[in-house]
Each structure stands twice: as C-alpha cells, then as structure tokens.
Coordinates of C-alpha atoms and ligand atoms in Angstrom, one line a residue:
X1 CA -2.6 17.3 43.9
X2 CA 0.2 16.5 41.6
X3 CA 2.7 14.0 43.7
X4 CA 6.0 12.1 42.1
X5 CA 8.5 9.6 43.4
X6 CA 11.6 10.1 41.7
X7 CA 13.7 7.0 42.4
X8 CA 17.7 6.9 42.8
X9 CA 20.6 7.1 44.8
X10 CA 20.5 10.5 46.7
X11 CA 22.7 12.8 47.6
X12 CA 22.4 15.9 49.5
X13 CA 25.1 18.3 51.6
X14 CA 24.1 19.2 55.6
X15 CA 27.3 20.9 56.4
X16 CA 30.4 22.3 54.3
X17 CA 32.7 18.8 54.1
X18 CA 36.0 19.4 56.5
X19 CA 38.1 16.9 54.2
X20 CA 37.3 13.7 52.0
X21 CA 36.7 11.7 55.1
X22 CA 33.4 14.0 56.6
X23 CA 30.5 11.5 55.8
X24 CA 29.1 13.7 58.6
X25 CA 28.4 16.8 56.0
X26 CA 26.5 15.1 53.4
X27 CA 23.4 12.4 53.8
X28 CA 23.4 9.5 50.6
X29 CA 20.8 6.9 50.9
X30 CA 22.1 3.9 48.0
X31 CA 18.3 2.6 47.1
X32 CA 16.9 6.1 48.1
X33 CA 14.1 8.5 46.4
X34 CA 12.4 11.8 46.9
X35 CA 8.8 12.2 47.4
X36 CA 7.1 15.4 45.9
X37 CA 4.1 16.9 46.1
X38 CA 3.0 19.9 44.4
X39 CA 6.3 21.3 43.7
X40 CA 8.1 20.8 47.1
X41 CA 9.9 17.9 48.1
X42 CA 7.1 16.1 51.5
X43 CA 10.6 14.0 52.4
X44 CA 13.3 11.9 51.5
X45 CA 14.3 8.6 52.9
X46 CA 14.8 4.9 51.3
X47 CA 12.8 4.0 48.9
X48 CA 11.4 1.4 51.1
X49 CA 10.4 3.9 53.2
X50 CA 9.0 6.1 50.6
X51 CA 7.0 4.2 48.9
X52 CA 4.6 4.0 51.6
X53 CA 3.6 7.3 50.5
X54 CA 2.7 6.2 47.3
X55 CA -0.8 6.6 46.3
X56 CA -2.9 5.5 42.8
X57 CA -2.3 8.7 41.1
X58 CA 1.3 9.2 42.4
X59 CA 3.8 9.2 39.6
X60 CA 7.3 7.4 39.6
X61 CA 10.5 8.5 38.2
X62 CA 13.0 5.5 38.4
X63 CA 16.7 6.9 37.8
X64 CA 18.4 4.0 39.4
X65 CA 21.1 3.7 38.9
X66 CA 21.3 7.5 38.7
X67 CA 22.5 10.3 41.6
X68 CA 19.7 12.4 42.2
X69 CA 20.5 15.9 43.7
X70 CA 19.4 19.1 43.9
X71 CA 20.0 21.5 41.2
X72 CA 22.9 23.3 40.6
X73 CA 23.4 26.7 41.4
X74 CA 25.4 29.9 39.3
X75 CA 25.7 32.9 41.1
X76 CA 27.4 35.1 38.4
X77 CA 26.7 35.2 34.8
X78 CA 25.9 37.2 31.9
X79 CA 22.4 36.2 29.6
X80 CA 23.1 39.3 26.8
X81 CA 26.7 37.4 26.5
X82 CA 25.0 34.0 26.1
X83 CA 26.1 34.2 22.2
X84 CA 29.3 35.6 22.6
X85 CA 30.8 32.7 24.2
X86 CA 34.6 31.3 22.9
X87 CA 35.8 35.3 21.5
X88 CA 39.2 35.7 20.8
X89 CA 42.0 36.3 21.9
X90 CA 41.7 39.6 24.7
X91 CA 41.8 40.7 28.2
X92 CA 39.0 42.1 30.2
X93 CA 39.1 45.8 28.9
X94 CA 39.9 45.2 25.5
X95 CA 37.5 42.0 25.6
X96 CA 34.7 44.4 26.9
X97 CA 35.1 46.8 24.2
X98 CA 35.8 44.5 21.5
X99 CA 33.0 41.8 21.7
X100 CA 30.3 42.7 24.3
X101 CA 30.1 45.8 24.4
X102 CA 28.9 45.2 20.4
X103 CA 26.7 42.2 21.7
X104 CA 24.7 44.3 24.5
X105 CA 23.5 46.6 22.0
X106 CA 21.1 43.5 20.3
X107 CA 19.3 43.7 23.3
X108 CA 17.4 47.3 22.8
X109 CA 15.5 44.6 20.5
X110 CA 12.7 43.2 22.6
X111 CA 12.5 40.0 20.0
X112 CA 16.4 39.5 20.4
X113 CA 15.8 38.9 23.7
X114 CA 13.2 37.2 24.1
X115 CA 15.1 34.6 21.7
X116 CA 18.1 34.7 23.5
X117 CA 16.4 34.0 27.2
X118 CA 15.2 30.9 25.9
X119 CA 18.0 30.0 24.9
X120 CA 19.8 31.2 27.8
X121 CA 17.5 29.2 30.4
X122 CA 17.0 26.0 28.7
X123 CA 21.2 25.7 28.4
X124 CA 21.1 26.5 31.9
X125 CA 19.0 23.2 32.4
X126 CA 20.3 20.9 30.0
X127 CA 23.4 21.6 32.5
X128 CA 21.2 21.0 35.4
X129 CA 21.6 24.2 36.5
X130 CA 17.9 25.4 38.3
X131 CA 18.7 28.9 39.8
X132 CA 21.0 31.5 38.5
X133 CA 22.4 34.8 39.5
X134 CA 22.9 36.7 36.1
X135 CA 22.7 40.1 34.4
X136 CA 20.8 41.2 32.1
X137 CA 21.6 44.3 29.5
X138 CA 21.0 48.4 30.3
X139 CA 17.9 48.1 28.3
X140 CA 14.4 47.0 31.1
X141 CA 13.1 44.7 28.1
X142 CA 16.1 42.6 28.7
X143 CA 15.3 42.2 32.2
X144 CA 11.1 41.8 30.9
X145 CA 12.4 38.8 28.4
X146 CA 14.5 37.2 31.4
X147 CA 12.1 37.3 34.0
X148 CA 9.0 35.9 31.7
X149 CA 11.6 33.3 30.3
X150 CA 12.2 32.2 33.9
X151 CA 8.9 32.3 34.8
X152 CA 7.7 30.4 31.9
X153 CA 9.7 27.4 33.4
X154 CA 8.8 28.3 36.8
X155 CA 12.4 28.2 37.8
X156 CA 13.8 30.5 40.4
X157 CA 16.2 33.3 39.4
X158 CA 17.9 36.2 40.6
X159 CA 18.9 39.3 37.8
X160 CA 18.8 42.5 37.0
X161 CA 19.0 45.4 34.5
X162 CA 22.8 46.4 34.6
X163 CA 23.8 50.5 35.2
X164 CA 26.3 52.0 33.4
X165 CA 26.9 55.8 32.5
X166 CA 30.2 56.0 31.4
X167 CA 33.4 54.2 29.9
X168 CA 30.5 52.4 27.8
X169 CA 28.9 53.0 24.2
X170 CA 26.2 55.4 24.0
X171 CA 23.8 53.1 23.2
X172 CA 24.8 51.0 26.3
X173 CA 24.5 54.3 28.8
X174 CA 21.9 55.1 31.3
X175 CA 21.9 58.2 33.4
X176 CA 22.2 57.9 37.2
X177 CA 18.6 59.0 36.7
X178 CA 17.7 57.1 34.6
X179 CA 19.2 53.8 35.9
X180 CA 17.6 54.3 39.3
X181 CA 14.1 55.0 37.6
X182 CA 14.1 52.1 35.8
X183 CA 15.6 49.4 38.3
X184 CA 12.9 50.9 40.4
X185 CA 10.2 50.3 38.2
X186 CA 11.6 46.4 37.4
X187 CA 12.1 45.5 41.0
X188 CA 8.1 46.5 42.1
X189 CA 7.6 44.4 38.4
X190 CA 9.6 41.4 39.1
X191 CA 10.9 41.2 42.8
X192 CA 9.2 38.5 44.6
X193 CA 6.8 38.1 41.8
X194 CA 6.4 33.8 41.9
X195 CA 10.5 32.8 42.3
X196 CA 12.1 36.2 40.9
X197 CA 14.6 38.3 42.8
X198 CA 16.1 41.4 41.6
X199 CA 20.1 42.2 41.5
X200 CA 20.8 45.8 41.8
X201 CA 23.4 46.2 39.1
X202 CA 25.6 48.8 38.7
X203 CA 28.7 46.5 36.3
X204 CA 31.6 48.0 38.3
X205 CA 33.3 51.4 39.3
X206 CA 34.7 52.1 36.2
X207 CA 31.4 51.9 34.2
X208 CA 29.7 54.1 36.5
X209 CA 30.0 57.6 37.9
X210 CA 29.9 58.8 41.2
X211 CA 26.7 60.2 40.4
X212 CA 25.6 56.5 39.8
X213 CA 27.1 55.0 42.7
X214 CA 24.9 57.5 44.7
X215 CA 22.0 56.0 43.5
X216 CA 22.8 52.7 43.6
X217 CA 23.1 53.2 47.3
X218 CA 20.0 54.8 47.5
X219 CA 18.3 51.7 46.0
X220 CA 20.2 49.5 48.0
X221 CA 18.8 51.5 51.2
X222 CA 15.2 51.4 49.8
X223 CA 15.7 47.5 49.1
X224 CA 17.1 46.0 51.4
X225 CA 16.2 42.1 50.4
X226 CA 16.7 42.9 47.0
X227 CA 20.5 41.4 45.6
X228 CA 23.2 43.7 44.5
X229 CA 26.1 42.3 42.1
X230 CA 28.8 43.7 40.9
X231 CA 32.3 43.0 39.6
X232 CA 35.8 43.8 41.7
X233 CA 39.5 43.0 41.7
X234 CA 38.9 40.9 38.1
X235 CA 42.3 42.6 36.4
X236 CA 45.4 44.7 37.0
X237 CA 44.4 47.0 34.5
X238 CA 40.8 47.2 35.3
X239 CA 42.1 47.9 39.1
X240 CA 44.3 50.2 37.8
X241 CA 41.3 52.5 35.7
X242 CA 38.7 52.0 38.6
X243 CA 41.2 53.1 41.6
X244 CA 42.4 56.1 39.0
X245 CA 38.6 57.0 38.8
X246 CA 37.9 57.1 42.5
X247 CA 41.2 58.4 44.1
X248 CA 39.9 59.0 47.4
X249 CA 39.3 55.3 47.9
X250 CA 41.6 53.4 50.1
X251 CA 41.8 50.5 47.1
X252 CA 39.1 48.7 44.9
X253 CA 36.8 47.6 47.4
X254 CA 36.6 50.9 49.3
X255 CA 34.5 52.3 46.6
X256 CA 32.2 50.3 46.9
X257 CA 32.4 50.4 50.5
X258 CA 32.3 54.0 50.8
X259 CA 28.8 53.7 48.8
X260 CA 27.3 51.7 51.2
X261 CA 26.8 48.7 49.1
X262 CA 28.7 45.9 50.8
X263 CA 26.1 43.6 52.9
X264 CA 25.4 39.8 53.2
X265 CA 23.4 39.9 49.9
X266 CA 26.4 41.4 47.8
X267 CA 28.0 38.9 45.2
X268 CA 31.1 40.5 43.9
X269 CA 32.2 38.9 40.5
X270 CA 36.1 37.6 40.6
X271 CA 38.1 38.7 43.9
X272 CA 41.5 37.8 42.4
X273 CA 43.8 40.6 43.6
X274 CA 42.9 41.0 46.9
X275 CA 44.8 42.6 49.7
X276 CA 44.2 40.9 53.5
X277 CA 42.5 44.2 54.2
X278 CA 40.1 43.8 51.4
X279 CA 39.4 40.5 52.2
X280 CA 38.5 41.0 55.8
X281 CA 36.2 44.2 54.6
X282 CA 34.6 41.6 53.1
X283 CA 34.1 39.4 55.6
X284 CA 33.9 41.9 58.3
X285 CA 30.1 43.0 55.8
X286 CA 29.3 39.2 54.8
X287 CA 29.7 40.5 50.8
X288 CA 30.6 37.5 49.1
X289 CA 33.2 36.8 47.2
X290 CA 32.3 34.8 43.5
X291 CA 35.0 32.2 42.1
X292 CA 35.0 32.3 38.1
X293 CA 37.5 30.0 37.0
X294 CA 36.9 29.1 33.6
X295 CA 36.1 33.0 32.5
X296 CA 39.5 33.9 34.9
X297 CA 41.6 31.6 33.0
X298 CA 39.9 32.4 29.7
X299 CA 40.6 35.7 29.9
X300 CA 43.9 35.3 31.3
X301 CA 43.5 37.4 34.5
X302 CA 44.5 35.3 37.5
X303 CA 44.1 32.6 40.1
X304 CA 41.4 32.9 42.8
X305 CA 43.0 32.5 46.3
X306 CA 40.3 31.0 48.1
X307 CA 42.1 29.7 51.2
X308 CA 42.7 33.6 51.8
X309 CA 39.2 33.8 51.9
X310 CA 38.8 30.7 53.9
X311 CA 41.6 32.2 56.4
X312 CA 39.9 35.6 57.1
X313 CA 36.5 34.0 57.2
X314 CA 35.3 35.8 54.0
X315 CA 32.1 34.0 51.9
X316 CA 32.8 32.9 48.4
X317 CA 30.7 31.1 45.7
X318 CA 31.3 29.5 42.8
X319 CA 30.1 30.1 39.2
X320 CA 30.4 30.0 35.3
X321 CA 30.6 33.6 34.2
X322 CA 29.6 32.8 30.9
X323 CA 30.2 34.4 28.4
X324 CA 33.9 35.3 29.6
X325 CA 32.9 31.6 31.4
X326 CA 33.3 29.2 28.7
X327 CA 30.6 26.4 29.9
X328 CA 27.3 27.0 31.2
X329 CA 27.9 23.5 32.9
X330 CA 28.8 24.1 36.5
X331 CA 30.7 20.3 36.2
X332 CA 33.0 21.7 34.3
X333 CA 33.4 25.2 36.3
X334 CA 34.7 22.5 39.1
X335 CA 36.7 20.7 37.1
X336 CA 38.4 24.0 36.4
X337 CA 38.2 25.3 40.0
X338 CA 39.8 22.1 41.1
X339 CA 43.1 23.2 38.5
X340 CA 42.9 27.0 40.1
X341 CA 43.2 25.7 43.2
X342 CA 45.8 23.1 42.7
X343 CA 47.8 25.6 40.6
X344 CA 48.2 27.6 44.1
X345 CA 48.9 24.3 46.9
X346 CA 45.3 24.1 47.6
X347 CA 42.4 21.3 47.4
X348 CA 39.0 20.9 46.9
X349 CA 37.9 17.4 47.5
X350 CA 35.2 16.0 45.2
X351 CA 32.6 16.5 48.2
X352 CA 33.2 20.1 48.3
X353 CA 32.7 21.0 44.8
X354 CA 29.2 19.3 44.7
X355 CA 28.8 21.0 48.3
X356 CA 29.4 24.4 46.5
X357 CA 27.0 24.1 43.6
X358 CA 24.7 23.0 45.7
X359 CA 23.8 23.8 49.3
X360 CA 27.2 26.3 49.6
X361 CA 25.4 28.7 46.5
X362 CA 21.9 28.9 48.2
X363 CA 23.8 29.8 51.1
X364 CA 26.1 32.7 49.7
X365 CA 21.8 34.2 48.4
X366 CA 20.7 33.1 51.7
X367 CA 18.1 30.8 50.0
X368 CA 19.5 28.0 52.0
X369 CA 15.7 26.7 52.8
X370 CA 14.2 26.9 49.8
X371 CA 17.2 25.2 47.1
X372 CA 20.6 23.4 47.6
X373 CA 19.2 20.6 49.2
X374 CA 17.1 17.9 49.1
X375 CA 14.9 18.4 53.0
X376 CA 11.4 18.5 53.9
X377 CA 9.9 21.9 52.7
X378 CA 12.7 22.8 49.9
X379 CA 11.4 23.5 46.2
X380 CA 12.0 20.2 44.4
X381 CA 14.4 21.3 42.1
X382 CA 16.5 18.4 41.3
X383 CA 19.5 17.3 39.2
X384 CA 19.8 13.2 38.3
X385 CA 23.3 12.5 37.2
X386 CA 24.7 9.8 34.8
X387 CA 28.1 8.9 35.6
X388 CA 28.6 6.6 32.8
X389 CA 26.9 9.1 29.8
X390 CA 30.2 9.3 27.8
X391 CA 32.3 6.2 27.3
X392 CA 35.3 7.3 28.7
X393 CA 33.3 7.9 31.6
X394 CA 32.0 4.4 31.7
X395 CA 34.9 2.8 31.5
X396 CA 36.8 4.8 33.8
X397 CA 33.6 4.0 36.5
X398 CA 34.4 0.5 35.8
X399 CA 37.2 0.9 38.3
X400 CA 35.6 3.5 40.6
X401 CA 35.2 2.6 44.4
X402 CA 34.0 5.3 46.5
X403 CA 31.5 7.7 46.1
X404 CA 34.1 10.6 46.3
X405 CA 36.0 8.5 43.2
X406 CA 32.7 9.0 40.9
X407 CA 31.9 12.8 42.2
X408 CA 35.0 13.5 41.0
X409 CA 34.6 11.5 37.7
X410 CA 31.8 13.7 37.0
X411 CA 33.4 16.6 37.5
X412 CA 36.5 16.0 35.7
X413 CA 35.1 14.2 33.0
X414 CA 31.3 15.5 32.7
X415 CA 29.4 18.2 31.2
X416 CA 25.7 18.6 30.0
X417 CA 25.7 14.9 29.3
X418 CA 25.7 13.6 32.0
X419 CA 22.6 15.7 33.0
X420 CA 20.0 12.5 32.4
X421 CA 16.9 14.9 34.1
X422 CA 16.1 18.2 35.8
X423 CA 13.1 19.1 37.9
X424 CA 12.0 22.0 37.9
X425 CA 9.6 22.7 41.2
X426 CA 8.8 18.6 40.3
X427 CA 8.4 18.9 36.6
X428 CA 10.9 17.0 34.5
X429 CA 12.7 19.7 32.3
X430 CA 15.4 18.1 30.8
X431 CA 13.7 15.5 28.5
X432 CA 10.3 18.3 27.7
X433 CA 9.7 19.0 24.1
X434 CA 12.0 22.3 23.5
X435 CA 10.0 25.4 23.5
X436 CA 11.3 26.1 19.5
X437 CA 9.9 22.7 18.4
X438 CA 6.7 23.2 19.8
X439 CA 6.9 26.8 18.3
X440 CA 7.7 25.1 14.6
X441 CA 5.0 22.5 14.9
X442 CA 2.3 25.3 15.7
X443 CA 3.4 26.8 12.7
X444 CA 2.8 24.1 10.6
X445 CA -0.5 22.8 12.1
Ligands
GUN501 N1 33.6 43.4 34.4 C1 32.6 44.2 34.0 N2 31.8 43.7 33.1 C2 32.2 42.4 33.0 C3 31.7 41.3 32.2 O1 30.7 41.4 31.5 N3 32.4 40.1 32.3 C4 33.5 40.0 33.1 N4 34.2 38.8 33.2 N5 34.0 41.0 33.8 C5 33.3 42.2 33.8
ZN502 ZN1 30.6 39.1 35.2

C-alpha cells in the first residue's frame, strides 16, 4: 500500500461561485492536507485531523505555505502543434495553411512523435496541468505515441486521431474510409485502456466532406461514451468557407447538427460568432462550448461572449489551444480570459477562473467524480501552487488580504513557476528526473 500526506493550504470548488462573496462554492482549510492512498485521495480535512491517519510507512509532503489543488484541466489543444507555437503574423486559414498544415506532416514519423509527446505531456505538467482534451495528427501513430506518453505518466487524457479529406495537403488526407477504419481500430486500442478516452475528430466542416461527416456520425452512434471535438464559429472567413460548403445548413452549427454529432460529450473549439439560435442548439444538446482566449487573440479572430452562453444556459469550458494558444499554462489562459471578458462588460472573479480549470472542466467531460476536485474517491491528481515564485509576485503578496486577492495574483502574474508540484494519481511529477535525462544517463552508463 503506497499512502502520502501532502501538507498545505487546500482548496477545492463544490459549486460554480455566484460572485466574489460565495465562500459557499469552494471548501479551503488554512493548515489543511490530503491523505492518499494508492493513487486516490481516502479524505481531506485539517491536518490535525489527518494526521491521525498516518501510519510508519506513510509518506509526507509538506507544501506549507503552498495552495494545494487539484490539477488543472485543458479541454482543447493541439500535441502535433506543440512546436509550432509563437508563428507569425496570420489568421486562421492562412495560419493553417502556412504553418501547421507543414508541421502535421512530421507526424507520419513514428520517432517524431514519440519525441514530441514527451515533450507535449511533461509541459503540460510543469504547468500543472493533469488531464487534457487534445488532438493528435491524421496519422494512428500519432495517436499510438500520445496515448503511451500518457500512459507512461499514468495521467488521464482524452484525444484522438483527427479526420480530414479535403481542403488539406495530401499527405494530411484520410478517406471517409479510411478515417472511420482507423479511429475504429484506435478507440478498441486506447478507449478505456487505464485513464485513456478517445475524441472522435473530424477538425471542422471545411476539412471534411460530406462523405466524412457521415461516418463520423456513424462512429459517434457506435460510441456513444467516446468524446467528439471539433472546431466551430472560430473566424468570419472560416464561417464563410464552411457555410459555402454545406448550403443546406441553416448556419455553422447546423452541420454539425444535421450529422448528428451534437450531445453532452461534444467540445466545440471557439464559439465566437454565434447567433442566439446557435447558442440555444447548443444548449438545447448539452454540446459545449470551449473558451480559447490566448489562441483567439493571437490569431486575431474575436472575443468569446460567454454571458450569451451563460444567458441561454449553454456549457462552456476553458482552454489553452496551443499551438494557436500561446501558453500551455492554464494561469495564463485566465489571465487572458479575464481581459476577453472585461473587453465586453463582463467579470470573472478570481474564484471562477480556478473553478473553471478545475471542477467546471471535469464537468464540461462529465468526469466530475474522478478529477477537479479534491473528495473522497477522486484520482489524486493535484496541483501545489507558489504565490510568491517570481519576485514581483512576492512583493506584490506582501500586500495581499484575501484569498480572492492571491487567486487572482496567480493568475495575473503566474505561469509554470509557480507550479512548486504535481501529482499524478499521488506521484510527485513536477520535481521527477525528466524522462530525456534519464534517457542521456543510460546512454552513458
Ligand atoms: N480550426 C481547424 N483546425 C484548427 C487548429 O488547428 N487550430 C485552430 N485554432 N483552429 C482550427
Ligand atoms: Zn483547435
């Protein structure tokens, strides 16, 4: 039995926040900890409390004066773009076409990525990020090298192999065949194998044919608890090209509507420009909705309206996008939420954007029992914060006087470094020897 105490101030969400005031919605214990056994948190409480569990082979992890919470959640990002973060100078189309487009193709090299998946999930936790929603290339050994990545950290993830068969290079194109035979043959490979879960992918209408759409909808039919992503509503151009390619559909989200792929485990990437009517298809399906702020203002395509979501009681997440996202650190996707928000009259107190990376993301995947917060029962994956790890920081604390005060420090003012640990299923991640040390000091052994 493998049982640690990890020692801190805690902080977990029980309800979305209703203003800065709801100390109902979230539980914080000062001198608190979390008792772990075998991968799952047995209970929280104070650490007085706690430590009555304690036995002589129980381990303790003291973060005082640390905020331990649970890991952070991304619902939408890219692994094949992981490198081609921070390029230049285009909109979504022309971005596509220019950079990643040319970056995808690396993948049809199993080696490439491989390389690239480590990479990919040990940024994710240096940012204290535990579980992810990404996608992977067209080719299956992209979805092979993130899978085994993930499961070599023992870290739970959702992704798929993404379908395209037109408006793509050749070397990027499946055939509606071909794309439902392999996502087939991935999902009886990786769904529900240890903490994997497979996103049906087809990357949006104007990358796939009609041909395409019909079998996505025949895989969503056939798996039902199996994720579908895609993107919607991102740019005016792309809404432009994808309602030209499918004139019989009342707008954007029709199409994908009229395929039958709009349910409760739907994440669609962006939402910008959205009619009322769209919205409340939305809603009326439980689809959710994904809030990308720092890939929206990166590539220049518009403000997420999410009291219009709020308003027509649609679901909406948040999450990095990388690599139109510009930070795989989900602090400073809030920081820039925050701005997106602000830019249109709206708030989003400091509670609510540790809500949302949190407990609000494993409920938009309906993983709400398992991650997002620290209870009885939940996988112990865990975040520990440091709100003093860059001096500014520290001596902006210095004057701090509320808990909402340093949440919003953090997010305003932090990134990776103030990541002090991660647990993965209990197993400190953060401070681990990297996987390309070890890898160098095989070689020279
Ligand atoms: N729409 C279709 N593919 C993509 C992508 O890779 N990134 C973004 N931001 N939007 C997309
Ligand atoms: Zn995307």
């Amino acid at each position: 039995m493998n049982e640690i105490l990890i020692r801190g101030r805690v902080l977990t969400f029980l309800a979305e926040p209703q203003g800065i005031d709801d100390t109902a919605s979230y539980r914080y214990i000062e001198d608190g900890a979390v008792f772990v056994r075998d991968g799952k948190i047995v209970e929280i409480g104070s650490y007085g409390d706690m430590s009555k569990l304690v036995r002589s082979n129980t381990k303790l992890a003291d973060h005082r004066p640390n905020l331990i919470l649970p890991g952070f959640i991304d619902t939408h990002l890219h692994f094949p773009q992981t490198q081609a973060i921070a390029s230049y100078g285009a909109q979504l189309l022309e971005w596509l076409n220019t950079y990643i487009f040319v970056e995808e193709q690396k993948f049809a090299r199993a080696a490439h990525a491989a390389e690239v998946a480590d990479r990919f999930m040990d940024e994710l936790l240096s940012n204290g990020t535990t579980t992810a929603v990404a996608y992977c290339s067209v080719h299956p050994e992209s979805v092979d090298a993130y899978f085994a990545a993930a499961e070599a950290r023992g870290m739970c993830m959702i992704g798929g192999k993404v379908m395209m068969d037109r408006n793509a290079p050749d070397a990027l194109r499946d055939t509606p065949q071909q794309g439902y035979d392999e996502t087939k043959r991935l999902i009886e490979r990786w769904h529900g194998r240890g903490r994997a879960h497979y996103a049906i992918s087809p990357r949006f209408a104007i990358t796939s044919t009609p041909g395409q759409m019909d079998m996505s909808k025949a895989l969503v039919a056939e798996h039902p608890d199996c994720y579908v992503q895609t993107h919607l509503s991102e740019n005016r151009d792309e809404i432009a090209f994808a309602t030209s390619l499918y004139p019989e559909a009342k707008d954007y989200t029709d199409i994908y509507a009229r395929y039958g792929l709009l349910n409760s485990r739907m994440l669609l990437g962006h939402c910008i420009h959205m009619s009322a009517r769209e919205v409340a298809v939305l809603a009326e399906t439980g689809a959710v909705g994904v809030f990308c702020p720092t890939s929206n203002l990166f590539l220049g395509s518009g403000l997420f309206n999410a009291a219009q979501f709020d308003r027509l009681g649609a679901r909406w997440s948040v999450a990095t996008d990388v690599g139109a996202g510009t930070s795989f650190s989900m602090l400073e996707t809030m920081d820039e939420a925050y701005k997106v928000l602000h830019l249109q009259g709206q708030r989003l107190t400091p509670f609510n954007s540790f809500y949302r990376m949190t407990r609000g993301n494993a409920l938009a995947l309906g993983l709400e029992k398992r991650i997002g917060s620290l209870q009885a029962g939940a996988d112990a994956d865990i975040v520990v914060l440091d709100s003093t790890a860059k001096s500014a920081m520290e001596f902006r604390m210095r004057t701090a006087t509320s808990l909402a005060e340093e949440l919003f420090i953090l997010q305003t003012m932090g990134d990776d470094r103030c990541v002090a640990e991660v647990y993965v299923a209990g197993k400190a991640m953060k401070t681990r020897k990297p996987k390309a040390v070890l890898r160098e000091s095989l070689q020279l052994a």
